[in-house]
Structures are given as C-alpha cells and as structure tokens.
Amino acid sequence: MPKVFVTRKIPDAGIRMLEQKGYAVAVSAKDGVLTKDELGQELQGKQYDALLSLLTDKIDGAILDAAGAQLKIVANYAVGYDNFALADFKQRNIYATNTPDVLTNTVAEHAFGLILSIAQRIAEGDRFTRAGKYHGWQPMLLLGNDLYKKTLGILGLGRIGSRVAHHGSRGFDMPVIYYDVRRNEAFEKEYNATFMATPEELLARADFVSVHVPLLPTTHHLMNAERLGMMKKTAYLINTSRGPIIDEAALVEALRTKVIRGAALDVFEKEPDLAPGLAELENVVLTPHTASATEETRAAMSEVAARNIIEALEGRVPPNALS
Ligand code: DGY
C-alpha cells in the first residue's frame, strides 16, 4: 500500500482522495512548521512514496535522501515553489508539483482588497474607529485616493498578475501597464494595456504597482531602495507574491520618509517576522500570507496536490509537474 506523508494539517478534501485510493496517509502531528531536522526524522526509514509539503518546508537533496529511494513525488500545497531545490529533484528523478490555476482568482481578489484597503484607508479607518477616535463626520478625515483612471502597473504578467489587471481595467477603469520578461500582445489588445520594456519605466508611471513575479535569484530585492525611489511619491506598492522580492528595510524607510505613499503586503521578507518599524507605520496594510486563504481555494489546492500524487503513484506524469 503506497504511503504518503503530509507535513501539516490541510483541508480534508485531498486527504480523502488519497485515502479513497487506499493509500496510508500520515499527517504530521505537530501544529506548526517542521524544522528541517524534524522533517528529516519524520521521513527517515518510513518508506514514504509521496510527500505533500507546504511552502514553509524547504525541500532539498538532504530531505529527498532522508525519504529514501522509493520517493516518487513531492506535491507542494502552493503555486509558488521557491522552497524546492528543483535541481535536486531532477538529479534524483523525483517529481515536484505545485497547485497553479485554482488560486488565481482568490489571490487576485486579495490583491485588490489590499489595493482598496490602502488607497481608501480602510484598515486604518477600522483601527481609528475601534480606538474610539471617531467623534463625528469631518470633511478632512482620513482622505484617501480613488482607483478610477489611476494607472495600474503589473510587475509580472502571469496568471495572477493578469487577473489583477482584469479587475483594475474592467472594474475600476484603470489604464493597465505591465512589465514581464515576455510580451503578451493578446493581453495588450484585450485590456488596451501597454508593455513597459523595463521595470523602471513601469515604476515611473504607475500609481499602483502590484508585484506578481516569482522569487528567483534575479527577482530577489527587485524592489530595492533605488527602485522604490523611482516610484511616484503618490504611488502605492502591493505585494502578494513572495516577501524577498522587496527589500523590506528599504521599504520601511521609503514609507517613513514618504518616498512613496503607501504599501500593502501579504508576504514578508523573513516570514513570520516583520522588518523593524513596519508594523508601526500607518501607511501600510499587512495580511499574514493569506491571499489564497478561502475555504473554496484551500480545499481546491488540497485536491490538486492529491491529484498530482495519485497520478505519479499510478505511473503517469502528474498534471503540474515542475521536474
Ligand atoms: C502560494 O500558493 O504560493 C501562495 O503564496 C499561498 O498563499
């Protein structure tokens, strides 16, 4: 009977699919992230055929070797897979998979929630009201900014970036500009969008910069002090991708000194820690890496991860194979 190890409790849907196949499924008993040593110990000598991992699990050659030669697949419960050392998977002929598509809408909705929240000062207004500071309507209280006709800059036009662009263009009449390593003329036509040849050009023109590039050596600190300085003073930065794409200390400084107007972040450079000073700023909205956290989407991610495992264990190429 094939054996599967799940590194932390996830929605039941996928677990049920695996159990219905007759697999023996073990879910980590720890209500927290397993350290690398703990994960290695969990796997050592247990002969698991498949591992269902989270984005907080670093999976490299040492972990794959601890699992043993029978391991066929590691299915990540995330679309991002910067936690995988893919070369190590390839070397050992082990499938790595992710969960694209099912979370596109949810993350794009969250990104838009962040855009609205920072521009219309919704989270700040909530804090203000709860603190008992609201003593009656005032003409100058908590003035924010409209989205209507403001330029939306998409850094990275993948599935999620395109969906955020769709919401901005169709929902709020925002002109869309984008930067990506690949130009997409069909997208330009559909949304009357403009391709920027460099990130710098986009930063100089956008009123809202929404980050959707994957974390790679080339995108680490893509938003550093210099590039933050290229943004409009009135602009907002939104990140639902991966924290290390922004130099968070530089962002704190830029927000404090009003180099840009505000930021809204779902991801952080050293999760779960925040850069010193970030949480004290009023001109930021922060959410705890929950952009994909709806009941529907997390259940769907669980099913996609399970489907990838089933396909691999039944001898087929899993639909979301990365290696
Ligand atoms: C992912 O799947 O990569 C997201 O960051 C989860 O929210």
mmCIF file of C-alpha atoms and ligand atoms in Angstrom:
data_model
loop_
_atom_site.group_PDB
_atom_site.id
_atom_site.type_symbol
_atom_site.label_atom_id
_atom_site.label_comp_id
_atom_site.label_asym_id
_atom_site.label_seq_id
_atom_site.Cartn_x
_atom_site.Cartn_y
_atom_site.Cartn_z
ATOM 1 C CA MET A 1 0.000 0.000 0.000
ATOM 2 C CA PRO A 2 1.548 3.373 -1.045
ATOM 3 C CA LYS A 3 2.435 5.664 1.844
ATOM 4 C CA VAL A 4 2.022 9.445 1.877
ATOM 5 C CA PHE A 5 3.308 11.935 4.448
ATOM 6 C CA VAL A 6 1.589 15.338 4.797
ATOM 7 C CA THR A 7 3.752 17.875 6.613
ATOM 8 C CA ARG A 8 0.867 19.722 8.283
ATOM 9 C CA LYS A 9 -2.898 19.505 8.547
ATOM 10 C CA ILE A 10 -4.587 20.762 5.369
ATOM 11 C CA PRO A 11 -8.265 20.732 4.297
ATOM 12 C CA ASP A 12 -9.663 17.186 4.215
ATOM 13 C CA ALA A 13 -10.689 17.096 0.542
ATOM 14 C CA GLY A 14 -7.291 15.972 -0.752
ATOM 15 C CA ILE A 15 -6.599 13.641 2.166
ATOM 16 C CA ARG A 16 -9.903 11.880 1.445
ATOM 17 C CA MET A 17 -8.928 11.441 -2.217
ATOM 18 C CA LEU A 18 -5.695 9.769 -1.166
ATOM 19 C CA GLU A 19 -7.414 7.554 1.389
ATOM 20 C CA GLN A 20 -10.073 6.547 -1.138
ATOM 21 C CA LYS A 21 -7.224 5.235 -3.283
ATOM 22 C CA GLY A 22 -6.255 3.008 -0.368
ATOM 23 C CA TYR A 23 -3.057 4.910 0.445
ATOM 24 C CA ALA A 24 -1.796 5.090 4.008
ATOM 25 C CA VAL A 25 -1.778 8.799 4.798
ATOM 26 C CA ALA A 26 0.131 10.167 7.791
ATOM 27 C CA VAL A 27 -0.320 13.823 8.724
ATOM 28 C CA SER A 28 2.316 15.488 10.898
ATOM 29 C CA ALA A 29 1.089 15.685 14.471
ATOM 30 C CA LYS A 30 2.890 18.992 15.033
ATOM 31 C CA ASP A 31 0.681 22.060 14.754
ATOM 32 C CA GLY A 32 3.482 24.100 13.282
ATOM 33 C CA VAL A 33 6.222 24.106 10.687
ATOM 34 C CA LEU A 34 8.534 21.112 10.977
ATOM 35 C CA THR A 35 12.169 22.135 11.189
ATOM 36 C CA LYS A 36 14.428 20.582 8.588
ATOM 37 C CA ASP A 37 15.727 18.128 11.210
ATOM 38 C CA GLU A 38 12.221 17.228 12.321
ATOM 39 C CA LEU A 39 11.092 16.645 8.746
ATOM 40 C CA GLY A 40 14.160 14.508 8.057
ATOM 41 C CA GLN A 41 13.422 12.419 11.155
ATOM 42 C CA GLU A 42 9.749 12.046 10.184
ATOM 43 C CA LEU A 43 10.782 10.658 6.808
ATOM 44 C CA GLN A 44 13.807 8.559 7.741
ATOM 45 C CA GLY A 45 13.171 4.839 7.377
ATOM 46 C CA LYS A 46 9.415 5.217 6.846
ATOM 47 C CA GLN A 47 9.445 4.418 3.132
ATOM 48 C CA TYR A 48 7.026 7.113 2.053
ATOM 49 C CA ASP A 49 6.179 7.062 -1.655
ATOM 50 C CA ALA A 50 4.913 10.639 -1.679
ATOM 51 C CA LEU A 51 5.277 13.779 0.357
ATOM 52 C CA LEU A 52 2.714 16.595 0.465
ATOM 53 C CA SER A 53 4.632 19.697 1.505
ATOM 54 C CA LEU A 54 3.851 23.319 2.331
ATOM 55 C CA LEU A 55 5.605 26.462 1.147
ATOM 56 C CA THR A 56 7.206 26.673 4.586
ATOM 57 C CA ASP A 57 9.034 23.334 4.087
ATOM 58 C CA LYS A 58 12.442 23.636 2.451
ATOM 59 C CA ILE A 59 12.802 20.557 0.274
ATOM 60 C CA ASP A 60 16.302 19.825 -0.954
ATOM 61 C CA GLY A 61 18.529 16.838 -1.641
ATOM 62 C CA ALA A 62 19.043 16.092 2.070
ATOM 63 C CA ILE A 63 15.284 15.797 2.641
ATOM 64 C CA LEU A 64 14.752 13.760 -0.527
ATOM 65 C CA ASP A 65 17.540 11.401 0.536
ATOM 66 C CA ALA A 66 16.118 11.084 4.044
ATOM 67 C CA ALA A 67 12.838 9.915 2.476
ATOM 68 C CA GLY A 68 14.637 7.199 0.526
ATOM 69 C CA ALA A 69 14.837 5.858 -2.996
ATOM 70 C CA GLN A 70 11.150 4.834 -3.200
ATOM 71 C CA LEU A 71 10.002 8.509 -3.026
ATOM 72 C CA LYS A 72 8.331 9.426 -6.307
ATOM 73 C CA ILE A 73 6.821 12.840 -5.778
ATOM 74 C CA VAL A 74 6.734 15.898 -3.561
ATOM 75 C CA ALA A 75 3.489 17.779 -4.127
ATOM 76 C CA ASN A 76 3.643 21.364 -2.889
ATOM 77 C CA TYR A 77 0.454 22.788 -1.428
ATOM 78 C CA ALA A 78 1.167 26.164 -3.095
ATOM 79 C CA VAL A 79 1.579 27.668 -6.511
ATOM 80 C CA GLY A 80 4.964 29.155 -5.554
ATOM 81 C CA TYR A 81 7.792 26.638 -5.292
ATOM 82 C CA ASP A 82 10.820 28.651 -4.277
ATOM 83 C CA ASN A 83 11.014 26.240 -1.304
ATOM 84 C CA PHE A 84 12.057 23.461 -3.726
ATOM 85 C CA ALA A 85 15.653 22.885 -4.826
ATOM 86 C CA LEU A 86 14.439 21.733 -8.246
ATOM 87 C CA ALA A 87 17.869 20.617 -9.470
ATOM 88 C CA ASP A 88 17.977 18.108 -6.588
ATOM 89 C CA PHE A 89 14.625 16.673 -7.690
ATOM 90 C CA LYS A 90 15.797 16.357 -11.293
ATOM 91 C CA GLN A 91 19.013 14.662 -10.223
ATOM 92 C CA ARG A 92 17.020 12.019 -8.338
ATOM 93 C CA ASN A 93 14.173 11.669 -10.836
ATOM 94 C CA ILE A 94 11.550 12.740 -8.337
ATOM 95 C CA TYR A 95 8.521 14.739 -9.403
ATOM 96 C CA ALA A 96 7.954 18.172 -7.902
ATOM 97 C CA THR A 97 4.489 19.651 -8.403
ATOM 98 C CA ASN A 98 2.595 22.807 -7.449
ATOM 99 C CA THR A 99 -1.038 23.994 -7.435
ATOM 100 C CA PRO A 100 -1.482 26.591 -10.192
ATOM 101 C CA ASP A 101 -4.805 27.931 -11.501
ATOM 102 C CA VAL A 102 -7.049 27.095 -8.561
ATOM 103 C CA LEU A 103 -5.848 30.062 -6.516
ATOM 104 C CA THR A 104 -5.563 32.649 -9.276
ATOM 105 C CA ASN A 105 -8.910 34.332 -8.638
ATOM 106 C CA THR A 106 -8.584 34.271 -4.887
ATOM 107 C CA VAL A 107 -5.126 35.810 -4.786
ATOM 108 C CA ALA A 108 -6.154 38.434 -7.356
ATOM 109 C CA GLU A 109 -9.194 39.304 -5.240
ATOM 110 C CA HIS A 110 -6.979 39.615 -2.181
ATOM 111 C CA ALA A 111 -4.535 41.819 -4.088
ATOM 112 C CA PHE A 112 -7.454 44.034 -4.999
ATOM 113 C CA GLY A 113 -8.655 44.014 -1.412
ATOM 114 C CA LEU A 114 -5.212 45.286 -0.429
ATOM 115 C CA ILE A 115 -5.290 47.957 -3.136
ATOM 116 C CA LEU A 116 -8.681 49.206 -1.960
ATOM 117 C CA SER A 117 -7.717 48.959 1.668
ATOM 118 C CA ILE A 118 -4.553 51.040 1.354
ATOM 119 C CA ALA A 119 -5.935 53.606 -1.124
ATOM 120 C CA GLN A 120 -9.214 54.159 0.721
ATOM 121 C CA ARG A 121 -7.540 53.801 4.124
ATOM 122 C CA ILE A 122 -9.971 51.074 5.155
ATOM 123 C CA ALA A 123 -7.740 49.203 7.616
ATOM 124 C CA GLU A 124 -6.544 52.490 9.096
ATOM 125 C CA GLY A 125 -10.152 53.682 9.421
ATOM 126 C CA ASP A 126 -11.069 50.440 11.145
ATOM 127 C CA ARG A 127 -8.256 50.915 13.692
ATOM 128 C CA PHE A 128 -9.269 54.541 14.182
ATOM 129 C CA THR A 129 -12.942 53.719 14.746
ATOM 130 C CA ARG A 130 -12.286 50.812 17.110
ATOM 131 C CA ALA A 131 -9.926 53.007 19.135
ATOM 132 C CA GLY A 132 -12.877 55.319 19.892
ATOM 133 C CA LYS A 133 -11.345 58.191 17.920
ATOM 134 C CA TYR A 134 -14.389 58.799 15.714
ATOM 135 C CA HIS A 135 -16.255 61.766 17.170
ATOM 136 C CA GLY A 136 -18.369 62.731 14.168
ATOM 137 C CA TRP A 137 -18.138 63.318 10.431
ATOM 138 C CA GLN A 138 -15.328 65.586 9.317
ATOM 139 C CA PRO A 139 -14.616 66.956 5.848
ATOM 140 C CA MET A 140 -10.896 66.211 6.109
ATOM 141 C CA LEU A 141 -10.922 62.918 7.979
ATOM 142 C CA LEU A 142 -8.758 60.096 6.565
ATOM 143 C CA LEU A 143 -8.693 61.275 2.958
ATOM 144 C CA GLY A 144 -7.544 58.522 0.628
ATOM 145 C CA ASN A 145 -7.267 58.147 -3.125
ATOM 146 C CA ASP A 146 -9.521 56.918 -5.921
ATOM 147 C CA LEU A 147 -8.617 53.995 -8.109
ATOM 148 C CA TYR A 148 -10.698 55.285 -11.027
ATOM 149 C CA LYS A 149 -8.479 56.206 -14.001
ATOM 150 C CA LYS A 150 -5.296 55.673 -11.981
ATOM 151 C CA THR A 151 -2.583 53.679 -13.706
ATOM 152 C CA LEU A 152 -2.211 50.101 -12.529
ATOM 153 C CA GLY A 153 1.295 48.715 -13.009
ATOM 154 C CA ILE A 154 1.626 44.938 -13.064
ATOM 155 C CA LEU A 155 5.110 43.598 -12.410
ATOM 156 C CA GLY A 156 4.946 40.043 -13.737
ATOM 157 C CA LEU A 157 2.089 39.141 -16.076
ATOM 158 C CA GLY A 158 1.427 35.548 -15.099
ATOM 159 C CA ARG A 159 -1.971 34.131 -14.208
ATOM 160 C CA ILE A 160 -2.433 36.214 -11.068
ATOM 161 C CA GLY A 161 -0.972 39.422 -12.499
ATOM 162 C CA SER A 162 -3.298 39.139 -15.497
ATOM 163 C CA ARG A 163 -6.299 38.644 -13.252
ATOM 164 C CA VAL A 164 -5.413 41.678 -11.114
ATOM 165 C CA ALA A 165 -5.114 43.654 -14.356
ATOM 166 C CA HIS A 166 -8.559 42.391 -15.381
ATOM 167 C CA HIS A 167 -10.123 43.633 -12.132
ATOM 168 C CA GLY A 168 -8.409 47.002 -12.404
ATOM 169 C CA SER A 169 -9.282 47.527 -16.034
ATOM 170 C CA ARG A 170 -12.831 46.201 -16.071
ATOM 171 C CA GLY A 171 -13.847 47.072 -12.530
ATOM 172 C CA PHE A 172 -12.205 50.424 -11.929
ATOM 173 C CA ASP A 173 -11.387 51.833 -15.372
ATOM 174 C CA MET A 174 -7.702 51.767 -14.562
ATOM 175 C CA PRO A 175 -5.305 52.027 -17.506
ATOM 176 C CA VAL A 176 -3.002 48.999 -17.254
ATOM 177 C CA ILE A 177 0.733 48.951 -17.890
ATOM 178 C CA TYR A 178 2.835 45.853 -17.358
ATOM 179 C CA TYR A 179 6.374 44.561 -17.311
ATOM 180 C CA ASP A 180 7.241 40.935 -17.906
ATOM 181 C CA VAL A 181 10.150 39.085 -19.446
ATOM 182 C CA ARG A 182 7.678 38.083 -22.154
ATOM 183 C CA ARG A 183 5.484 40.487 -24.044
ATOM 184 C CA ASN A 184 1.816 39.436 -24.403
ATOM 185 C CA GLU A 185 0.177 41.129 -27.333
ATOM 186 C CA ALA A 186 -3.143 39.311 -26.950
ATOM 187 C CA PHE A 187 -3.392 40.648 -23.404
ATOM 188 C CA GLU A 188 -2.496 44.151 -24.590
ATOM 189 C CA LYS A 189 -5.293 44.012 -27.120
ATOM 190 C CA GLU A 190 -7.860 42.678 -24.703
ATOM 191 C CA TYR A 191 -7.164 45.236 -21.978
ATOM 192 C CA ASN A 192 -5.731 48.080 -24.018
ATOM 193 C CA ALA A 193 -2.640 47.548 -21.879
ATOM 194 C CA THR A 194 0.817 48.946 -22.507
ATOM 195 C CA PHE A 195 4.015 46.925 -22.296
ATOM 196 C CA MET A 196 6.908 48.544 -20.450
ATOM 197 C CA ALA A 197 10.311 47.425 -21.666
ATOM 198 C CA THR A 198 11.847 47.703 -18.171
ATOM 199 C CA PRO A 199 10.575 47.609 -14.570
ATOM 200 C CA GLU A 200 11.985 51.114 -14.162
ATOM 201 C CA GLU A 201 9.698 52.521 -16.862
ATOM 202 C CA LEU A 202 6.720 50.954 -15.134
ATOM 203 C CA LEU A 203 7.721 52.312 -11.733
ATOM 204 C CA ALA A 204 7.959 55.857 -13.073
ATOM 205 C CA ARG A 205 4.415 55.727 -14.495
ATOM 206 C CA ALA A 206 2.259 53.575 -12.226
ATOM 207 C CA ASP A 207 0.015 54.857 -9.442
ATOM 208 C CA PHE A 208 -0.337 51.328 -8.080
ATOM 209 C CA VAL A 209 2.460 48.783 -8.523
ATOM 210 C CA SER A 210 1.299 45.209 -7.941
ATOM 211 C CA VAL A 211 4.057 42.601 -7.714
ATOM 212 C CA HIS A 212 3.468 39.158 -9.280
ATOM 213 C CA VAL A 213 6.906 37.870 -10.236
ATOM 214 C CA PRO A 214 8.145 34.551 -8.823
ATOM 215 C CA LEU A 215 11.020 34.585 -6.336
ATOM 216 C CA LEU A 216 14.212 33.819 -8.262
ATOM 217 C CA PRO A 217 17.822 34.942 -7.838
ATOM 218 C CA THR A 218 17.026 37.611 -10.466
ATOM 219 C CA THR A 219 13.947 38.948 -8.641
ATOM 220 C CA HIS A 220 15.385 38.939 -5.101
ATOM 221 C CA HIS A 221 15.204 42.563 -3.901
ATOM 222 C CA LEU A 222 13.846 43.633 -7.277
ATOM 223 C CA MET A 223 12.209 46.423 -5.275
ATOM 224 C CA ASN A 224 15.245 47.895 -3.534
ATOM 225 C CA ALA A 225 15.836 51.434 -2.270
ATOM 226 C CA GLU A 226 16.846 52.644 -5.710
ATOM 227 C CA ARG A 227 13.761 51.297 -7.464
ATOM 228 C CA LEU A 228 11.448 52.443 -4.662
ATOM 229 C CA GLY A 229 12.905 55.881 -5.310
ATOM 230 C CA MET A 230 11.818 55.630 -8.956
ATOM 231 C CA MET A 231 8.150 55.303 -7.999
ATOM 232 C CA LYS A 232 5.864 58.314 -7.891
ATOM 233 C CA LYS A 233 5.692 59.931 -4.463
ATOM 234 C CA THR A 234 1.927 59.406 -4.618
ATOM 235 C CA ALA A 235 2.154 55.709 -5.571
ATOM 236 C CA TYR A 236 1.335 52.535 -3.678
ATOM 237 C CA LEU A 237 3.185 49.209 -3.702
ATOM 238 C CA ILE A 238 1.272 45.940 -3.310
ATOM 239 C CA ASN A 239 2.884 42.505 -2.868
ATOM 240 C CA THR A 240 1.060 39.173 -2.881
ATOM 241 C CA SER A 241 3.950 37.233 -4.429
ATOM 242 C CA ARG A 242 6.966 36.498 -2.218
ATOM 243 C CA GLY A 243 8.438 38.702 0.502
ATOM 244 C CA PRO A 244 12.122 38.725 -0.500
ATOM 245 C CA ILE A 245 11.246 40.422 -3.792
ATOM 246 C CA ILE A 246 11.076 43.623 -1.727
ATOM 247 C CA ASP A 247 13.950 44.874 0.419
ATOM 248 C CA GLU A 248 11.702 45.297 3.433
ATOM 249 C CA ALA A 249 14.063 47.519 5.429
ATOM 250 C CA ALA A 250 14.331 49.838 2.414
ATOM 251 C CA LEU A 251 10.539 49.837 2.120
ATOM 252 C CA VAL A 252 10.120 50.817 5.783
ATOM 253 C CA GLU A 253 12.480 53.727 5.181
ATOM 254 C CA ALA A 254 10.661 54.730 1.974
ATOM 255 C CA LEU A 255 7.306 54.681 3.758
ATOM 256 C CA ARG A 256 8.628 56.547 6.769
ATOM 257 C CA THR A 257 10.212 59.282 4.675
ATOM 258 C CA LYS A 258 7.259 59.421 2.241
ATOM 259 C CA VAL A 259 9.271 58.355 -0.805
ATOM 260 C CA ILE A 260 6.045 56.542 -1.708
ATOM 261 C CA ARG A 261 2.580 56.997 -0.255
ATOM 262 C CA GLY A 262 1.810 53.514 0.976
ATOM 263 C CA ALA A 263 2.194 49.771 0.706
ATOM 264 C CA ALA A 264 0.043 46.709 1.217
ATOM 265 C CA LEU A 265 1.752 43.401 1.826
ATOM 266 C CA ASP A 266 0.600 39.822 2.201
ATOM 267 C CA VAL A 267 4.140 38.422 2.206
ATOM 268 C CA PHE A 268 7.277 39.377 4.098
ATOM 269 C CA GLU A 269 10.983 39.049 3.622
ATOM 270 C CA LYS A 270 11.620 36.900 6.707
ATOM 271 C CA GLU A 271 8.222 35.384 7.477
ATOM 272 C CA PRO A 272 6.762 35.359 10.007
ATOM 273 C CA ASP A 273 8.961 38.241 11.220
ATOM 274 C CA LEU A 274 8.388 41.785 10.037
ATOM 275 C CA ALA A 275 11.157 44.292 9.341
ATOM 276 C CA PRO A 276 11.669 46.592 12.348
ATOM 277 C CA GLY A 277 9.299 49.543 12.190
ATOM 278 C CA LEU A 278 6.934 48.106 9.569
ATOM 279 C CA ALA A 279 4.068 47.351 11.937
ATOM 280 C CA GLU A 280 4.258 50.819 13.495
ATOM 281 C CA LEU A 281 3.549 52.615 10.215
ATOM 282 C CA GLU A 282 0.031 53.820 9.421
ATOM 283 C CA ASN A 283 0.574 53.872 5.657
ATOM 284 C CA VAL A 284 0.776 50.095 5.314
ATOM 285 C CA VAL A 285 -1.776 47.308 5.257
ATOM 286 C CA LEU A 286 -0.462 43.913 6.334
ATOM 287 C CA THR A 287 -2.057 40.479 5.988
ATOM 288 C CA PRO A 288 -0.432 37.211 7.173
ATOM 289 C CA HIS A 289 0.202 35.437 3.838
ATOM 290 C CA THR A 290 -3.499 34.702 3.496
ATOM 291 C CA ALA A 291 -4.062 35.787 -0.114
ATOM 292 C CA SER A 292 -5.159 32.276 -1.096
ATOM 293 C CA ALA A 293 -6.907 31.553 2.190
ATOM 294 C CA THR A 294 -10.538 30.981 1.301
ATOM 295 C CA GLU A 295 -12.347 27.769 2.162
ATOM 296 C CA GLU A 296 -13.012 27.084 -1.508
ATOM 297 C CA THR A 297 -9.473 27.660 -2.701
ATOM 298 C CA ARG A 298 -7.637 25.903 0.097
ATOM 299 C CA ALA A 299 -9.869 22.840 -0.460
ATOM 300 C CA ALA A 300 -9.148 23.018 -4.198
ATOM 301 C CA MET A 301 -5.395 23.269 -3.531
ATOM 302 C CA SER A 302 -5.639 20.181 -1.354
ATOM 303 C CA GLU A 303 -7.362 18.314 -4.198
ATOM 304 C CA VAL A 304 -4.823 19.435 -6.807
ATOM 305 C CA ALA A 305 -1.922 18.306 -4.609
ATOM 306 C CA ALA A 306 -3.651 14.953 -4.068
ATOM 307 C CA ARG A 307 -4.359 14.562 -7.811
ATOM 308 C CA ASN A 308 -0.672 15.127 -8.551
ATOM 309 C CA ILE A 309 0.281 12.430 -6.046
ATOM 310 C CA ILE A 310 -2.247 9.943 -7.403
ATOM 311 C CA GLU A 311 -1.094 10.443 -10.985
ATOM 312 C CA ALA A 312 2.550 9.982 -10.028
ATOM 313 C CA LEU A 313 1.895 6.896 -7.898
ATOM 314 C CA GLU A 314 -0.184 5.363 -10.678
ATOM 315 C CA GLY A 315 2.745 5.771 -13.051
ATOM 316 C CA ARG A 316 1.581 8.793 -15.020
ATOM 317 C CA VAL A 317 3.143 12.238 -15.324
ATOM 318 C CA PRO A 318 1.381 14.458 -12.761
ATOM 319 C CA PRO A 319 -0.508 17.381 -14.331
ATOM 320 C CA ASN A 320 1.529 20.047 -12.564
ATOM 321 C CA ALA A 321 4.994 18.520 -12.888
ATOM 322 C CA LEU A 322 7.847 21.002 -12.436
ATOM 323 C CA SER A 323 10.639 18.422 -12.623
HETATM 324 C C1 DGY B 1 1.213 30.122 -2.946
HETATM 325 O O1 DGY B 1 0.453 29.184 -3.173
HETATM 326 O O2 DGY B 1 2.335 30.184 -3.419
HETATM 327 C C2 DGY B 1 0.694 31.210 -2.092
HETATM 328 O O3 DGY B 1 1.706 32.017 -1.635
HETATM 329 C C3 DGY B 1 -0.143 30.642 -0.999
HETATM 330 O O4 DGY B 1 -0.900 31.663 -0.453
#
